[in-house]
Amino acid sequence: PHGHPEVHFNNVRVPAANLQPGAPVFTAVTTFGNDRQQRTYGVWTGIDANGRRAALLSRSAASTCHIRWDATAKVGAVTGAYVDPCGAGRWSLDGSVLDGTATKDMEEFRTRRDGDQVVVDITRVLLGACRAEPATGCSREGAPLERAVPKGVLPPDFATN
């Protein structure tokens, strides 16, 4: 019996047993607010075939829409991608850009393992790596930029500067 992800004041806890390679788990974080289709933002937590974890903010900085995981999306040789329903952005399981329309990788949260759970720190976010010029609101290669996640609903310009 697997538990359900839990949202706490400053973190999200996902049972490690729920994480299967290529099948990320979504946890809604109501304090982050919603997009214009009233989809609640939150955290996508996934692992790849090598066991590397990635916890990603489900909000596109460019369109402010909730990014969804589409297990059937095909981008080149890759099947399975995060998709911005309001734009053409496509990202891989680890949040890196899969096609040229997204200007940066997805925003990422730090994670740690705590017993049988993966704990995602939702108080701070690492801005996605820059993938286009001119680029703002993104991290340069090898120099990740961190931003505090504001209390309450994410402002429209969050992670754009």
Short mmCIF file of N, CA and C in Angstrom, two decimals:
data_model
loop_
_atom_site.label_atom_id
_atom_site.label_comp_id
_atom_site.label_asym_id
_atom_site.label_seq_id
_atom_site.Cartn_x
_atom_site.Cartn_y
_atom_site.Cartn_z
N PRO A 1 0.84 -1.20 0.00
CA PRO A 1 0.00 0.00 0.00
C PRO A 1 0.88 1.25 0.00
N HIS A 2 0.74 2.05 -1.04
CA HIS A 2 1.53 3.28 -1.13
C HIS A 2 0.77 4.42 -0.50
N GLY A 3 1.52 5.33 0.12
CA GLY A 3 0.89 6.51 0.69
C GLY A 3 0.66 7.54 -0.40
N HIS A 4 0.06 8.64 -0.02
CA HIS A 4 -0.17 9.73 -0.96
C HIS A 4 0.82 10.85 -0.67
N PRO A 5 1.15 11.65 -1.69
CA PRO A 5 2.00 12.81 -1.43
C PRO A 5 1.32 13.73 -0.41
N GLU A 6 2.12 14.35 0.44
CA GLU A 6 1.59 15.26 1.44
C GLU A 6 2.23 16.62 1.25
N VAL A 7 1.43 17.66 1.41
CA VAL A 7 1.94 19.02 1.34
C VAL A 7 2.02 19.57 2.75
N HIS A 8 3.20 20.06 3.11
CA HIS A 8 3.40 20.70 4.40
C HIS A 8 3.70 22.17 4.15
N PHE A 9 3.91 22.90 5.22
CA PHE A 9 4.13 24.34 5.11
C PHE A 9 5.28 24.68 4.16
N ASN A 10 6.39 23.95 4.29
CA ASN A 10 7.55 24.32 3.49
C ASN A 10 8.10 23.18 2.65
N ASN A 11 7.37 22.06 2.60
CA ASN A 11 7.84 20.98 1.75
C ASN A 11 6.70 20.09 1.29
N VAL A 12 7.02 19.29 0.28
CA VAL A 12 6.12 18.26 -0.22
C VAL A 12 6.84 16.94 0.03
N ARG A 13 6.12 15.97 0.56
CA ARG A 13 6.70 14.65 0.82
C ARG A 13 6.02 13.63 -0.08
N VAL A 14 6.82 12.96 -0.90
CA VAL A 14 6.31 11.97 -1.85
C VAL A 14 6.87 10.60 -1.46
N PRO A 15 6.00 9.61 -1.24
CA PRO A 15 6.52 8.26 -0.94
C PRO A 15 7.41 7.79 -2.10
N ALA A 16 8.64 7.39 -1.77
CA ALA A 16 9.59 6.97 -2.82
C ALA A 16 9.03 5.81 -3.63
N ALA A 17 8.22 4.97 -3.01
CA ALA A 17 7.64 3.82 -3.71
C ALA A 17 6.70 4.26 -4.84
N ASN A 18 6.20 5.49 -4.77
CA ASN A 18 5.29 5.99 -5.82
C ASN A 18 6.04 6.43 -7.07
N LEU A 19 7.36 6.57 -6.96
CA LEU A 19 8.13 7.10 -8.08
C LEU A 19 8.67 5.97 -8.94
N GLN A 20 8.16 5.90 -10.15
CA GLN A 20 8.63 4.92 -11.13
C GLN A 20 9.28 5.67 -12.28
N PRO A 21 10.39 5.13 -12.83
CA PRO A 21 11.05 5.84 -13.93
C PRO A 21 10.07 6.17 -15.06
N GLY A 22 10.10 7.42 -15.50
CA GLY A 22 9.27 7.84 -16.62
C GLY A 22 7.82 8.10 -16.28
N ALA A 23 7.47 8.08 -15.00
CA ALA A 23 6.08 8.32 -14.59
C ALA A 23 6.04 9.28 -13.42
N PRO A 24 6.26 10.58 -13.67
CA PRO A 24 6.31 11.54 -12.57
C PRO A 24 4.97 11.67 -11.84
N VAL A 25 5.07 12.05 -10.57
CA VAL A 25 3.91 12.19 -9.69
C VAL A 25 3.65 13.68 -9.48
N PHE A 26 2.38 14.09 -9.64
CA PHE A 26 2.03 15.49 -9.43
C PHE A 26 1.44 15.69 -8.04
N THR A 27 1.91 16.73 -7.35
CA THR A 27 1.34 17.14 -6.08
C THR A 27 0.90 18.59 -6.20
N ALA A 28 -0.40 18.83 -6.08
CA ALA A 28 -0.91 20.20 -6.14
C ALA A 28 -0.52 20.96 -4.87
N VAL A 29 -0.10 22.20 -5.03
CA VAL A 29 0.23 23.08 -3.90
C VAL A 29 -0.69 24.30 -4.03
N THR A 30 -1.80 24.26 -3.30
CA THR A 30 -2.84 25.27 -3.51
C THR A 30 -2.35 26.69 -3.23
N THR A 31 -1.38 26.85 -2.33
CA THR A 31 -0.87 28.20 -2.03
C THR A 31 -0.18 28.82 -3.23
N PHE A 32 0.27 28.01 -4.21
CA PHE A 32 0.92 28.57 -5.41
C PHE A 32 -0.09 29.26 -6.33
N GLY A 33 -1.39 28.94 -6.16
CA GLY A 33 -2.41 29.54 -7.02
C GLY A 33 -2.72 28.66 -8.23
N ASN A 34 -3.47 29.24 -9.19
CA ASN A 34 -3.92 28.51 -10.38
C ASN A 34 -3.57 29.28 -11.64
N ASP A 35 -3.65 28.57 -12.78
CA ASP A 35 -3.51 29.26 -14.06
C ASP A 35 -4.89 29.73 -14.52
N ARG A 36 -4.95 30.32 -15.70
CA ARG A 36 -6.22 30.91 -16.12
C ARG A 36 -7.30 29.88 -16.44
N GLN A 37 -6.93 28.61 -16.57
CA GLN A 37 -7.93 27.55 -16.72
C GLN A 37 -8.28 26.94 -15.35
N GLN A 38 -7.84 27.60 -14.29
CA GLN A 38 -8.10 27.15 -12.92
C GLN A 38 -7.43 25.82 -12.59
N ARG A 39 -6.32 25.53 -13.25
CA ARG A 39 -5.52 24.35 -12.90
C ARG A 39 -4.54 24.77 -11.81
N THR A 40 -4.53 24.04 -10.71
CA THR A 40 -3.68 24.38 -9.57
C THR A 40 -2.22 24.04 -9.89
N TYR A 41 -1.32 24.97 -9.59
CA TYR A 41 0.11 24.70 -9.74
C TYR A 41 0.57 23.74 -8.65
N GLY A 42 1.73 23.17 -8.87
CA GLY A 42 2.29 22.29 -7.86
C GLY A 42 3.65 21.79 -8.29
N VAL A 43 3.97 20.58 -7.82
CA VAL A 43 5.29 19.99 -8.02
C VAL A 43 5.15 18.67 -8.76
N TRP A 44 5.93 18.54 -9.84
CA TRP A 44 6.09 17.25 -10.51
C TRP A 44 7.35 16.61 -9.96
N THR A 45 7.25 15.42 -9.37
CA THR A 45 8.42 14.71 -8.85
C THR A 45 8.60 13.44 -9.67
N GLY A 46 9.79 13.28 -10.24
CA GLY A 46 10.04 12.11 -11.07
C GLY A 46 11.44 11.58 -10.87
N ILE A 47 11.65 10.36 -11.34
CA ILE A 47 13.01 9.79 -11.38
C ILE A 47 13.24 9.23 -12.78
N ASP A 48 14.49 9.26 -13.20
CA ASP A 48 14.81 8.68 -14.50
C ASP A 48 15.32 7.25 -14.31
N ALA A 49 15.69 6.62 -15.41
CA ALA A 49 16.11 5.22 -15.38
C ALA A 49 17.36 5.01 -14.51
N ASN A 50 18.13 6.09 -14.31
CA ASN A 50 19.34 5.99 -13.47
C ASN A 50 19.07 6.33 -12.02
N GLY A 51 17.80 6.61 -11.69
CA GLY A 51 17.46 6.92 -10.31
C GLY A 51 17.66 8.38 -9.93
N ARG A 52 17.99 9.24 -10.91
CA ARG A 52 18.15 10.66 -10.59
C ARG A 52 16.78 11.29 -10.41
N ARG A 53 16.62 12.02 -9.29
CA ARG A 53 15.35 12.68 -8.98
C ARG A 53 15.31 14.08 -9.57
N ALA A 54 14.11 14.49 -9.97
CA ALA A 54 13.89 15.88 -10.36
C ALA A 54 12.52 16.29 -9.86
N ALA A 55 12.48 17.40 -9.11
CA ALA A 55 11.21 17.95 -8.63
C ALA A 55 11.06 19.31 -9.28
N LEU A 56 10.00 19.46 -10.08
CA LEU A 56 9.86 20.61 -10.96
C LEU A 56 8.59 21.39 -10.69
N LEU A 57 8.68 22.72 -10.79
CA LEU A 57 7.50 23.57 -10.66
C LEU A 57 6.62 23.38 -11.90
N SER A 58 5.32 23.16 -11.69
CA SER A 58 4.42 22.86 -12.81
C SER A 58 3.91 24.10 -13.51
N ARG A 59 4.63 25.21 -13.40
CA ARG A 59 4.16 26.47 -13.98
C ARG A 59 5.16 26.95 -15.01
N SER A 60 4.66 27.25 -16.20
CA SER A 60 5.51 27.81 -17.24
C SER A 60 5.72 29.29 -16.96
N ALA A 61 6.97 29.71 -16.82
CA ALA A 61 7.25 31.13 -16.58
C ALA A 61 6.82 31.96 -17.78
N ALA A 62 6.89 31.38 -18.99
CA ALA A 62 6.58 32.12 -20.21
C ALA A 62 5.07 32.37 -20.35
N SER A 63 4.26 31.32 -20.17
CA SER A 63 2.82 31.45 -20.41
C SER A 63 2.00 31.55 -19.13
N THR A 64 2.61 31.23 -18.00
CA THR A 64 1.98 31.11 -16.67
C THR A 64 0.96 29.97 -16.61
N CYS A 65 0.96 29.07 -17.59
CA CYS A 65 0.04 27.93 -17.56
C CYS A 65 0.65 26.76 -16.80
N HIS A 66 -0.24 25.91 -16.29
CA HIS A 66 0.15 24.68 -15.60
C HIS A 66 0.69 23.70 -16.63
N ILE A 67 1.92 23.25 -16.41
CA ILE A 67 2.56 22.28 -17.30
C ILE A 67 2.12 20.88 -16.91
N ARG A 68 1.75 20.08 -17.91
CA ARG A 68 1.32 18.72 -17.61
C ARG A 68 2.31 17.71 -18.19
N TRP A 69 2.30 16.51 -17.63
CA TRP A 69 3.11 15.41 -18.16
C TRP A 69 2.25 14.65 -19.15
N ASP A 70 2.79 14.42 -20.34
CA ASP A 70 2.10 13.64 -21.36
C ASP A 70 2.97 12.45 -21.71
N ALA A 71 2.58 11.28 -21.22
CA ALA A 71 3.39 10.07 -21.40
C ALA A 71 3.48 9.64 -22.86
N THR A 72 2.55 10.14 -23.70
CA THR A 72 2.54 9.72 -25.10
C THR A 72 3.15 10.76 -26.04
N ALA A 73 3.49 11.94 -25.52
CA ALA A 73 4.07 12.98 -26.38
C ALA A 73 5.39 12.50 -26.96
N LYS A 74 5.59 12.73 -28.25
CA LYS A 74 6.84 12.35 -28.90
C LYS A 74 7.57 13.60 -29.35
N VAL A 75 8.83 13.72 -28.93
CA VAL A 75 9.68 14.81 -29.38
C VAL A 75 10.98 14.17 -29.85
N GLY A 76 11.15 14.10 -31.17
CA GLY A 76 12.32 13.41 -31.70
C GLY A 76 12.27 11.94 -31.29
N ALA A 77 13.35 11.46 -30.69
CA ALA A 77 13.42 10.06 -30.28
C ALA A 77 12.83 9.83 -28.89
N VAL A 78 12.40 10.91 -28.23
CA VAL A 78 11.93 10.81 -26.85
C VAL A 78 10.41 10.65 -26.82
N THR A 79 9.94 9.69 -26.04
CA THR A 79 8.50 9.56 -25.79
C THR A 79 8.25 9.90 -24.33
N GLY A 80 7.29 10.78 -24.09
CA GLY A 80 7.02 11.26 -22.74
C GLY A 80 7.66 12.62 -22.56
N ALA A 81 6.83 13.63 -22.29
CA ALA A 81 7.36 14.99 -22.15
C ALA A 81 6.42 15.82 -21.31
N TYR A 82 6.99 16.82 -20.64
CA TYR A 82 6.19 17.86 -20.02
C TYR A 82 5.76 18.80 -21.13
N VAL A 83 4.48 19.22 -21.10
CA VAL A 83 3.89 20.00 -22.18
C VAL A 83 3.23 21.25 -21.60
N ASP A 84 3.51 22.40 -22.21
CA ASP A 84 2.81 23.63 -21.87
C ASP A 84 1.58 23.71 -22.76
N PRO A 85 0.36 23.56 -22.20
CA PRO A 85 -0.84 23.54 -23.02
C PRO A 85 -1.16 24.90 -23.65
N CYS A 86 -0.50 25.96 -23.18
CA CYS A 86 -0.76 27.30 -23.71
C CYS A 86 0.35 27.78 -24.62
N GLY A 87 1.36 26.95 -24.83
CA GLY A 87 2.50 27.34 -25.65
C GLY A 87 3.05 26.09 -26.31
N ALA A 88 4.19 26.23 -26.94
CA ALA A 88 4.76 25.08 -27.64
C ALA A 88 5.88 24.43 -26.83
N GLY A 89 6.06 24.85 -25.58
CA GLY A 89 7.15 24.34 -24.77
C GLY A 89 7.01 22.84 -24.50
N ARG A 90 8.13 22.13 -24.64
CA ARG A 90 8.21 20.70 -24.32
C ARG A 90 9.50 20.47 -23.55
N TRP A 91 9.40 19.71 -22.46
CA TRP A 91 10.58 19.46 -21.62
C TRP A 91 10.67 17.97 -21.31
N SER A 92 11.89 17.50 -21.07
CA SER A 92 12.11 16.10 -20.73
C SER A 92 11.81 15.86 -19.25
N LEU A 93 11.89 14.61 -18.85
CA LEU A 93 11.60 14.20 -17.48
C LEU A 93 12.41 14.99 -16.45
N ASP A 94 13.65 15.38 -16.79
CA ASP A 94 14.47 16.14 -15.84
C ASP A 94 14.26 17.65 -15.96
N GLY A 95 13.30 18.06 -16.80
CA GLY A 95 12.99 19.48 -16.92
C GLY A 95 13.78 20.23 -17.97
N SER A 96 14.65 19.52 -18.72
CA SER A 96 15.43 20.22 -19.74
C SER A 96 14.62 20.36 -21.03
N VAL A 97 14.89 21.45 -21.74
CA VAL A 97 14.15 21.77 -22.96
C VAL A 97 14.34 20.67 -24.00
N LEU A 98 13.23 20.23 -24.60
CA LEU A 98 13.28 19.23 -25.66
C LEU A 98 13.13 19.85 -27.04
N ASP A 99 12.55 21.04 -27.12
CA ASP A 99 12.45 21.66 -28.43
C ASP A 99 12.77 23.15 -28.31
N GLY A 100 12.87 23.80 -29.46
CA GLY A 100 13.41 25.15 -29.51
C GLY A 100 12.51 26.27 -29.03
N THR A 101 11.23 25.98 -28.76
CA THR A 101 10.35 27.09 -28.43
C THR A 101 10.50 27.55 -26.98
N ALA A 102 10.80 26.64 -26.07
CA ALA A 102 11.01 27.03 -24.67
C ALA A 102 12.39 27.66 -24.55
N THR A 103 12.45 28.79 -23.84
CA THR A 103 13.73 29.51 -23.75
C THR A 103 14.58 29.08 -22.56
N LYS A 104 13.99 28.26 -21.68
CA LYS A 104 14.76 27.79 -20.53
C LYS A 104 14.17 26.49 -20.01
N ASP A 105 14.98 25.80 -19.23
CA ASP A 105 14.52 24.58 -18.58
C ASP A 105 13.47 24.93 -17.53
N MET A 106 12.75 23.91 -17.06
CA MET A 106 11.75 24.13 -16.01
C MET A 106 12.43 24.49 -14.70
N GLU A 107 11.71 25.23 -13.84
CA GLU A 107 12.22 25.56 -12.52
C GLU A 107 12.27 24.29 -11.66
N GLU A 108 13.33 24.16 -10.87
CA GLU A 108 13.54 22.93 -10.11
C GLU A 108 13.64 23.21 -8.61
N PHE A 109 13.08 22.30 -7.83
CA PHE A 109 13.19 22.36 -6.38
C PHE A 109 14.28 21.39 -5.92
N ARG A 110 14.90 21.71 -4.79
CA ARG A 110 15.87 20.78 -4.20
C ARG A 110 15.11 19.64 -3.51
N THR A 111 15.69 18.45 -3.56
CA THR A 111 15.08 17.29 -2.92
C THR A 111 16.09 16.60 -2.02
N ARG A 112 15.56 15.84 -1.07
CA ARG A 112 16.41 14.96 -0.26
C ARG A 112 15.60 13.72 0.08
N ARG A 113 16.31 12.66 0.37
CA ARG A 113 15.64 11.42 0.75
C ARG A 113 15.52 11.40 2.28
N ASP A 114 14.37 11.04 2.79
CA ASP A 114 14.15 10.92 4.24
C ASP A 114 13.42 9.61 4.46
N GLY A 115 14.19 8.56 4.75
CA GLY A 115 13.58 7.24 4.93
C GLY A 115 12.93 6.79 3.64
N ASP A 116 11.64 6.49 3.70
CA ASP A 116 10.96 6.00 2.49
C ASP A 116 10.25 7.12 1.74
N GLN A 117 10.65 8.38 2.02
CA GLN A 117 10.01 9.51 1.34
C GLN A 117 11.04 10.40 0.65
N VAL A 118 10.60 11.05 -0.40
CA VAL A 118 11.39 12.10 -1.04
C VAL A 118 10.79 13.42 -0.56
N VAL A 119 11.63 14.26 0.03
CA VAL A 119 11.19 15.54 0.56
C VAL A 119 11.62 16.64 -0.41
N VAL A 120 10.63 17.42 -0.86
CA VAL A 120 10.87 18.50 -1.81
C VAL A 120 10.76 19.83 -1.06
N ASP A 121 11.83 20.62 -1.07
CA ASP A 121 11.82 21.94 -0.42
C ASP A 121 11.12 22.93 -1.35
N ILE A 122 9.91 23.38 -0.96
CA ILE A 122 9.16 24.30 -1.82
C ILE A 122 9.30 25.76 -1.40
N THR A 123 10.29 26.06 -0.55
CA THR A 123 10.51 27.45 -0.14
C THR A 123 11.41 28.19 -1.12
N ARG A 124 12.21 27.43 -1.90
CA ARG A 124 13.13 28.04 -2.85
C ARG A 124 13.08 27.27 -4.15
N VAL A 125 13.39 27.94 -5.24
CA VAL A 125 13.38 27.29 -6.55
C VAL A 125 14.66 27.68 -7.28
N LEU A 126 15.20 26.72 -8.04
CA LEU A 126 16.34 27.00 -8.91
C LEU A 126 15.78 27.36 -10.28
N LEU A 127 16.14 28.53 -10.78
CA LEU A 127 15.65 28.94 -12.10
C LEU A 127 16.20 27.99 -13.16
N GLY A 128 15.36 27.65 -14.13
CA GLY A 128 15.78 26.75 -15.19
C GLY A 128 16.97 27.31 -15.96
N ALA A 129 17.79 26.43 -16.51
CA ALA A 129 18.97 26.85 -17.27
C ALA A 129 18.55 27.57 -18.55
N CYS A 130 19.29 28.64 -18.89
CA CYS A 130 19.01 29.42 -20.09
C CYS A 130 19.24 28.56 -21.33
N ARG A 131 18.32 28.62 -22.28
CA ARG A 131 18.46 27.87 -23.53
C ARG A 131 18.29 28.75 -24.76
N ALA A 132 18.19 30.06 -24.56
CA ALA A 132 18.03 30.97 -25.70
C ALA A 132 18.55 32.35 -25.30
N GLU A 133 18.83 33.17 -26.28
CA GLU A 133 19.23 34.56 -26.04
C GLU A 133 18.19 35.48 -26.67
N PRO A 134 17.90 36.67 -26.13
CA PRO A 134 18.36 37.10 -24.80
C PRO A 134 17.56 36.35 -23.74
N ALA A 135 18.23 35.97 -22.68
CA ALA A 135 17.59 35.14 -21.68
C ALA A 135 17.54 35.87 -20.35
N THR A 136 16.35 35.90 -19.74
CA THR A 136 16.21 36.46 -18.40
C THR A 136 15.46 35.46 -17.55
N GLY A 137 15.63 35.55 -16.25
CA GLY A 137 14.94 34.65 -15.34
C GLY A 137 15.40 33.23 -15.48
N CYS A 138 16.68 33.04 -15.81
CA CYS A 138 17.20 31.69 -15.96
C CYS A 138 18.62 31.61 -15.43
N SER A 139 19.09 30.39 -15.25
CA SER A 139 20.42 30.15 -14.70
C SER A 139 21.43 29.92 -15.82
N ARG A 140 22.59 30.54 -15.69
CA ARG A 140 23.68 30.28 -16.64
C ARG A 140 24.30 28.92 -16.31
N GLU A 141 24.85 28.28 -17.31
CA GLU A 141 25.49 26.97 -17.12
C GLU A 141 26.48 27.03 -15.95
N GLY A 142 26.32 26.13 -14.98
CA GLY A 142 27.24 26.06 -13.86
C GLY A 142 27.05 27.13 -12.80
N ALA A 143 26.06 28.01 -12.98
CA ALA A 143 25.83 29.08 -12.01
C ALA A 143 24.33 29.18 -11.72
N PRO A 144 23.79 28.19 -11.01
CA PRO A 144 22.34 28.20 -10.78
C PRO A 144 21.89 29.41 -9.96
N LEU A 145 20.81 30.03 -10.39
CA LEU A 145 20.22 31.14 -9.65
C LEU A 145 19.05 30.60 -8.84
N GLU A 146 19.03 30.97 -7.58
CA GLU A 146 17.97 30.51 -6.70
C GLU A 146 17.04 31.67 -6.38
N ARG A 147 15.75 31.39 -6.26
CA ARG A 147 14.78 32.42 -5.89
C ARG A 147 13.93 31.89 -4.74
N ALA A 148 13.66 32.76 -3.78
CA ALA A 148 12.72 32.38 -2.72
C ALA A 148 11.33 32.30 -3.34
N VAL A 149 10.57 31.31 -2.93
CA VAL A 149 9.19 31.21 -3.39
C VAL A 149 8.36 32.12 -2.47
N PRO A 150 7.67 33.11 -3.06
CA PRO A 150 6.94 34.05 -2.20
C PRO A 150 5.78 33.37 -1.48
N LYS A 151 5.42 33.92 -0.34
CA LYS A 151 4.24 33.43 0.38
C LYS A 151 3.01 33.76 -0.46
N GLY A 152 2.06 32.86 -0.48
CA GLY A 152 0.83 33.14 -1.21
C GLY A 152 0.96 32.80 -2.69
N VAL A 153 0.03 33.30 -3.47
CA VAL A 153 -0.06 32.99 -4.89
C VAL A 153 1.17 33.51 -5.63
N LEU A 154 1.69 32.71 -6.55
CA LEU A 154 2.85 33.13 -7.33
C LEU A 154 2.47 34.33 -8.21
N PRO A 155 3.27 35.41 -8.16
CA PRO A 155 2.95 36.58 -8.98
C PRO A 155 3.17 36.28 -10.47
N PRO A 156 2.50 37.03 -11.37
CA PRO A 156 2.60 36.75 -12.81
C PRO A 156 4.04 36.75 -13.33
N ASP A 157 4.89 37.59 -12.75
CA ASP A 157 6.27 37.66 -13.27
C ASP A 157 7.23 36.73 -12.54
N PHE A 158 6.70 35.80 -11.71
CA PHE A 158 7.59 34.92 -10.96
C PHE A 158 8.47 34.12 -11.91
N ALA A 159 9.78 34.08 -11.60
CA ALA A 159 10.78 33.31 -12.36
C ALA A 159 10.99 33.85 -13.78
N THR A 160 10.63 35.12 -14.02
CA THR A 160 10.92 35.71 -15.33
C THR A 160 12.08 36.69 -15.26
N ASN A 161 12.55 36.97 -14.04
CA ASN A 161 13.68 37.90 -13.90
C ASN A 161 14.57 37.49 -12.74
#
